[in-house]
């Protein structure tokens, strides 16, 4: 193995592997056969000070497929537990992910690097430890799209594929997606040790996370209460972003909740197209536990589970006080995002009703969530042709839509922003492009034929989602009829 290979500079160590042995299991990846390059995110590569063209080189591809060792990497599968659909599962862990280690960039930021789909681990629980190309493409595109939308998220560096067969509902081909985050610690990591009565491990983990990622808690007199409060605040802001952009995670189990408030583990996710607060993107969620409107309350449920896991470190009263910030922070963050979406400097007296009535109109008309707000960017303080484009989605409720527009005009006149300033601000808050399910499926279908150009083109649009460009006009269209039957599940 040559020390001059670019891949050998990828990681500089694995500090998580320096924790006590009960935190992880050393695990070698299972190589993919004849791996090939699929995609790279130049924006994620920039986080790591990497040349994206180097990632397509054979040595990089083989290493990211688990075929070649990487200098300095100590591959481990980490232990965690979790509540899945509300039911306690005492041991989960990295069933198909391996932590390679971390890399410090020129800004001094430390990034953990993980291979998802690298083969069986001690936590695979009868699974094969593999990820399929389909789900890998979805996670890759959505991670990078969410970041461009301003939503806190883990990142995706690259995808490598193989013709190795992976069996889910039907035979598919394998892939590994390289994920990047400051930390992959989850709520369920704390739950794992708390359930075993291992207070020492809970404290060790909390101290590690606080010292690395929560400076506001590190210097606090009651550091663990301050830590829980910061986690609650970060989680609230992320959920507010989800609701504002119409994103549904699909599987908000506690093992899928990032301690840093990042969007973590892209499984059966989706961006809402036709507005429906009770929308369920995961066809495995038969009871609708994780439906769109339930995400804020589920996040609080999960935070309470985290607080219970931190019981060795803080009393019940302190935990309750720390979590009391969640709902006010969520409301403030969400309303601030919606105020920007509506182009208001502040909320006039009746604007909360204005927002609720717009959602009611959208629900009755099954209007496209993203397109409705994007068209609203063009509506002016006086009637124009843009009114017709906006009202088009509400044909069956035209009178109500026009009445709502008059109220909206009164609000923007009261807000006092100049027309050009307001329109520009709204376009910077309401994306033209989201990862619609049919767009992802189109890219997947082409990739399954070894044509990766659709991934690259879609990524280019999603990395600048607020910038409307003629060459991406097709990405702004609502889903065609054939896409109505598309479903996503936990199978990946």
PDB file of N, CA and C in Angstrom, residues 106-157:
ATOM      1  N   UNK A 106      -8.860  22.751   7.259  1.00  0.00           N
ATOM      2  CA  UNK A 106      -8.000  23.920   7.445  1.00  0.00           C
ATOM      3  C   UNK A 106      -8.605  24.942   8.397  1.00  0.00           C
ATOM      4  N   UNK A 107      -9.925  24.882   8.588  1.00  0.00           N
ATOM      5  CA  UNK A 107     -10.589  25.792   9.522  1.00  0.00           C
ATOM      6  C   UNK A 107     -10.547  25.288  10.955  1.00  0.00           C
ATOM      7  N   UNK A 108      -9.973  24.095  11.135  1.00  0.00           N
ATOM      8  CA  UNK A 108      -9.916  23.511  12.472  1.00  0.00           C
ATOM      9  C   UNK A 108     -11.138  22.696  12.840  1.00  0.00           C
ATOM     10  N   UNK A 109     -12.058  22.495  11.884  1.00  0.00           N
ATOM     11  CA  UNK A 109     -13.249  21.704  12.148  1.00  0.00           C
ATOM     12  C   UNK A 109     -12.928  20.213  12.033  1.00  0.00           C
ATOM     13  N   UNK A 110     -13.493  19.430  12.929  1.00  0.00           N
ATOM     14  CA  UNK A 110     -13.286  17.986  12.904  1.00  0.00           C
ATOM     15  C   UNK A 110     -14.546  17.306  12.365  1.00  0.00           C
ATOM     16  N   UNK A 111     -14.359  16.483  11.353  1.00  0.00           N
ATOM     17  CA  UNK A 111     -15.470  15.792  10.700  1.00  0.00           C
ATOM     18  C   UNK A 111     -15.286  14.283  10.789  1.00  0.00           C
ATOM     19  N   UNK A 112     -16.298  13.603  11.316  1.00  0.00           N
ATOM     20  CA  UNK A 112     -16.275  12.141  11.316  1.00  0.00           C
ATOM     21  C   UNK A 112     -16.711  11.630   9.948  1.00  0.00           C
ATOM     22  N   UNK A 113     -16.116  10.526   9.522  1.00  0.00           N
ATOM     23  CA  UNK A 113     -16.394   9.948   8.207  1.00  0.00           C
ATOM     24  C   UNK A 113     -16.870   8.517   8.396  1.00  0.00           C
ATOM     25  N   UNK A 114     -17.970   8.203   7.753  1.00  0.00           N
ATOM     26  CA  UNK A 114     -18.628   6.917   7.965  1.00  0.00           C
ATOM     27  C   UNK A 114     -18.997   6.285   6.627  1.00  0.00           C
ATOM     28  N   UNK A 115     -18.822   4.987   6.531  1.00  0.00           N
ATOM     29  CA  UNK A 115     -19.271   4.237   5.357  1.00  0.00           C
ATOM     30  C   UNK A 115     -20.599   3.558   5.675  1.00  0.00           C
ATOM     31  N   UNK A 116     -21.629   3.850   4.895  1.00  0.00           N
ATOM     32  CA  UNK A 116     -22.929   3.214   5.098  1.00  0.00           C
ATOM     33  C   UNK A 116     -23.168   2.211   3.981  1.00  0.00           C
ATOM     34  N   UNK A 117     -23.330   0.951   4.390  1.00  0.00           N
ATOM     35  CA  UNK A 117     -23.510  -0.129   3.429  1.00  0.00           C
ATOM     36  C   UNK A 117     -22.263  -0.968   3.267  1.00  0.00           C
ATOM     37  N   UNK A 118     -21.344  -0.868   4.262  1.00  0.00           N
ATOM     38  CA  UNK A 118     -20.028  -1.508   4.140  1.00  0.00           C
ATOM     39  C   UNK A 118     -20.005  -2.955   4.597  1.00  0.00           C
ATOM     40  N   UNK A 119     -21.163  -3.533   4.861  1.00  0.00           N
ATOM     41  CA  UNK A 119     -21.191  -4.955   5.177  1.00  0.00           C
ATOM     42  C   UNK A 119     -21.644  -5.258   6.593  1.00  0.00           C
ATOM     43  N   UNK A 120     -21.751  -6.527   6.876  1.00  0.00           N
ATOM     44  CA  UNK A 120     -22.297  -6.996   8.144  1.00  0.00           C
ATOM     45  C   UNK A 120     -21.422  -6.574   9.324  1.00  0.00           C
ATOM     46  N   UNK A 121     -22.083  -6.230  10.427  1.00  0.00           N
ATOM     47  CA  UNK A 121     -21.407  -5.890  11.680  1.00  0.00           C
ATOM     48  C   UNK A 121     -22.025  -6.727  12.799  1.00  0.00           C
ATOM     49  N   UNK A 122     -21.448  -6.701  13.986  1.00  0.00           N
ATOM     50  CA  UNK A 122     -22.062  -7.426  15.102  1.00  0.00           C
ATOM     51  C   UNK A 122     -23.457  -6.917  15.467  1.00  0.00           C
ATOM     52  N   UNK A 123     -23.843  -5.762  14.948  1.00  0.00           N
ATOM     53  CA  UNK A 123     -25.156  -5.196  15.247  1.00  0.00           C
ATOM     54  C   UNK A 123     -26.143  -5.367  14.098  1.00  0.00           C
ATOM     55  N   UNK A 124     -25.829  -6.185  13.117  1.00  0.00           N
ATOM     56  CA  UNK A 124     -26.670  -6.266  11.922  1.00  0.00           C
ATOM     57  C   UNK A 124     -28.002  -6.969  12.154  1.00  0.00           C
ATOM     58  N   UNK A 125     -28.123  -7.747  13.205  1.00  0.00           N
ATOM     59  CA  UNK A 125     -29.407  -8.359  13.579  1.00  0.00           C
ATOM     60  C   UNK A 125     -30.077  -9.079  12.408  1.00  0.00           C
ATOM     61  N   UNK A 126     -29.446 -10.062  11.859  1.00  0.00           N
ATOM     62  CA  UNK A 126     -29.965 -10.873  10.763  1.00  0.00           C
ATOM     63  C   UNK A 126     -29.911 -10.143   9.424  1.00  0.00           C
ATOM     64  N   UNK A 127     -29.436  -8.902   9.407  1.00  0.00           N
ATOM     65  CA  UNK A 127     -29.332  -8.171   8.150  1.00  0.00           C
ATOM     66  C   UNK A 127     -28.003  -8.456   7.468  1.00  0.00           C
ATOM     67  N   UNK A 128     -27.871  -7.973   6.243  1.00  0.00           N
ATOM     68  CA  UNK A 128     -26.651  -8.217   5.472  1.00  0.00           C
ATOM     69  C   UNK A 128     -25.661  -7.062   5.556  1.00  0.00           C
ATOM     70  N   UNK A 129     -26.048  -5.973   6.233  1.00  0.00           N
ATOM     71  CA  UNK A 129     -25.141  -4.844   6.378  1.00  0.00           C
ATOM     72  C   UNK A 129     -24.952  -4.022   5.113  1.00  0.00           C
ATOM     73  N   UNK A 130     -25.733  -4.299   4.102  1.00  0.00           N
ATOM     74  CA  UNK A 130     -25.578  -3.611   2.828  1.00  0.00           C
ATOM     75  C   UNK A 130     -26.618  -2.495   2.664  1.00  0.00           C
ATOM     76  N   UNK A 131     -26.304  -1.567   1.804  1.00  0.00           N
ATOM     77  CA  UNK A 131     -27.262  -0.570   1.330  1.00  0.00           C
ATOM     78  C   UNK A 131     -27.402  -0.752  -0.165  1.00  0.00           C
ATOM     79  N   UNK A 132     -28.566  -0.454  -0.683  1.00  0.00           N
ATOM     80  CA  UNK A 132     -28.787  -0.605  -2.120  1.00  0.00           C
ATOM     81  C   UNK A 132     -28.528   0.736  -2.811  1.00  0.00           C
ATOM     82  N   UNK A 133     -28.278   0.671  -4.110  1.00  0.00           N
ATOM     83  CA  UNK A 133     -28.001   1.885  -4.870  1.00  0.00           C
ATOM     84  C   UNK A 133     -29.158   2.878  -4.760  1.00  0.00           C
ATOM     85  N   UNK A 134     -30.373   2.371  -4.813  1.00  0.00           N
ATOM     86  CA  UNK A 134     -31.561   3.227  -4.747  1.00  0.00           C
ATOM     87  C   UNK A 134     -31.544   4.128  -3.506  1.00  0.00           C
ATOM     88  N   UNK A 135     -31.411   3.536  -2.335  1.00  0.00           N
ATOM     89  CA  UNK A 135     -31.453   4.321  -1.100  1.00  0.00           C
ATOM     90  C   UNK A 135     -30.214   5.188  -0.934  1.00  0.00           C
ATOM     91  N   UNK A 136     -29.093   4.714  -1.452  1.00  0.00           N
ATOM     92  CA  UNK A 136     -27.857   5.495  -1.357  1.00  0.00           C
ATOM     93  C   UNK A 136     -27.970   6.787  -2.172  1.00  0.00           C
ATOM     94  N   UNK A 137     -28.568   6.701  -3.347  1.00  0.00           N
ATOM     95  CA  UNK A 137     -28.769   7.898  -4.168  1.00  0.00           C
ATOM     96  C   UNK A 137     -29.719   8.861  -3.469  1.00  0.00           C
ATOM     97  N   UNK A 138     -30.768   8.341  -2.898  1.00  0.00           N
ATOM     98  CA  UNK A 138     -31.727   9.203  -2.197  1.00  0.00           C
ATOM     99  C   UNK A 138     -31.057   9.923  -1.022  1.00  0.00           C
ATOM    100  N   UNK A 139     -30.282   9.202  -0.237  1.00  0.00           N
ATOM    101  CA  UNK A 139     -29.608   9.846   0.904  1.00  0.00           C
ATOM    102  C   UNK A 139     -28.575  10.860   0.430  1.00  0.00           C
ATOM    103  N   UNK A 140     -27.816  10.505  -0.568  1.00  0.00           N
ATOM    104  CA  UNK A 140     -26.797  11.404  -1.107  1.00  0.00           C
ATOM    105  C   UNK A 140     -27.429  12.724  -1.559  1.00  0.00           C
ATOM    106  N   UNK A 141     -28.459  12.630  -2.374  1.00  0.00           N
ATOM    107  CA  UNK A 141     -29.089  13.838  -2.904  1.00  0.00           C
ATOM    108  C   UNK A 141     -29.783  14.648  -1.808  1.00  0.00           C
ATOM    109  N   UNK A 142     -30.463  13.972  -0.904  1.00  0.00           N
ATOM    110  CA  UNK A 142     -31.225  14.707   0.097  1.00  0.00           C
ATOM    111  C   UNK A 142     -30.315  15.363   1.138  1.00  0.00           C
ATOM    112  N   UNK A 143     -29.250  14.691   1.536  1.00  0.00           N
ATOM    113  CA  UNK A 143     -28.312  15.300   2.484  1.00  0.00           C
ATOM    114  C   UNK A 143     -27.805  16.626   1.944  1.00  0.00           C
ATOM    115  N   UNK A 144     -27.410  16.626   0.694  1.00  0.00           N
ATOM    116  CA  UNK A 144     -26.849  17.838   0.100  1.00  0.00           C
ATOM    117  C   UNK A 144     -27.940  18.873  -0.187  1.00  0.00           C
ATOM    118  N   UNK A 145     -29.145  18.426  -0.539  1.00  0.00           N
ATOM    119  CA  UNK A 145     -30.256  19.350  -0.759  1.00  0.00           C
ATOM    120  C   UNK A 145     -30.653  20.042   0.540  1.00  0.00           C
ATOM    121  N   UNK A 146     -30.729  19.295   1.617  1.00  0.00           N
ATOM    122  CA  UNK A 146     -31.128  19.867   2.904  1.00  0.00           C
ATOM    123  C   UNK A 146     -30.122  20.908   3.369  1.00  0.00           C
ATOM    124  N   UNK A 147     -28.851  20.629   3.198  1.00  0.00           N
ATOM    125  CA  UNK A 147     -27.839  21.612   3.580  1.00  0.00           C
ATOM    126  C   UNK A 147     -28.021  22.909   2.797  1.00  0.00           C
ATOM    127  N   UNK A 148     -28.279  22.799   1.509  1.00  0.00           N
ATOM    128  CA  UNK A 148     -28.463  23.994   0.676  1.00  0.00           C
ATOM    129  C   UNK A 148     -29.724  24.758   1.050  1.00  0.00           C
ATOM    130  N   UNK A 149     -30.704  24.065   1.608  1.00  0.00           N
ATOM    131  CA  UNK A 149     -31.924  24.712   2.077  1.00  0.00           C
ATOM    132  C   UNK A 149     -31.735  25.376   3.435  1.00  0.00           C
ATOM    133  N   UNK A 150     -30.593  25.140   4.056  1.00  0.00           N
ATOM    134  CA  UNK A 150     -30.330  25.711   5.373  1.00  0.00           C
ATOM    135  C   UNK A 150     -30.776  24.845   6.529  1.00  0.00           C
ATOM    136  N   UNK A 151     -31.080  23.578   6.258  1.00  0.00           N
ATOM    137  CA  UNK A 151     -31.551  22.661   7.295  1.00  0.00           C
ATOM    138  C   UNK A 151     -30.352  21.908   7.875  1.00  0.00           C
ATOM    139  N   UNK A 152     -30.171  21.905   9.198  1.00  0.00           N
ATOM    140  CA  UNK A 152     -29.054  21.151   9.789  1.00  0.00           C
ATOM    141  C   UNK A 152     -29.131  19.671   9.405  1.00  0.00           C
ATOM    142  N   UNK A 153     -28.016  19.117   8.944  1.00  0.00           N
ATOM    143  CA  UNK A 153     -28.032  17.752   8.409  1.00  0.00           C
ATOM    144  C   UNK A 153     -26.641  17.147   8.413  1.00  0.00           C
ATOM    145  N   UNK A 154     -26.591  15.814   8.439  1.00  0.00           N
ATOM    146  CA  UNK A 154     -25.369  15.118   8.074  1.00  0.00           C
ATOM    147  C   UNK A 154     -25.145  15.347   6.582  1.00  0.00           C
ATOM    148  N   UNK A 155     -23.955  15.065   6.124  1.00  0.00           N
ATOM    149  CA  UNK A 155     -23.627  15.316   4.722  1.00  0.00           C
ATOM    150  C   UNK A 155     -23.262  14.006   4.027  1.00  0.00           C
ATOM    151  N   UNK A 156     -23.244  14.057   2.697  1.00  0.00           N
ATOM    152  CA  UNK A 156     -22.889  12.886   1.904  1.00  0.00           C
ATOM    153  C   UNK A 156     -21.758  13.256   0.960  1.00  0.00           C
ATOM    154  N   UNK A 157     -20.640  12.571   1.083  1.00  0.00           N
ATOM    155  CA  UNK A 157     -19.471  12.872   0.265  1.00  0.00           C
ATOM    156  C   UNK A 157     -19.532  12.193  -1.097  1.00  0.00           C
TER     157      UNK A 157
END
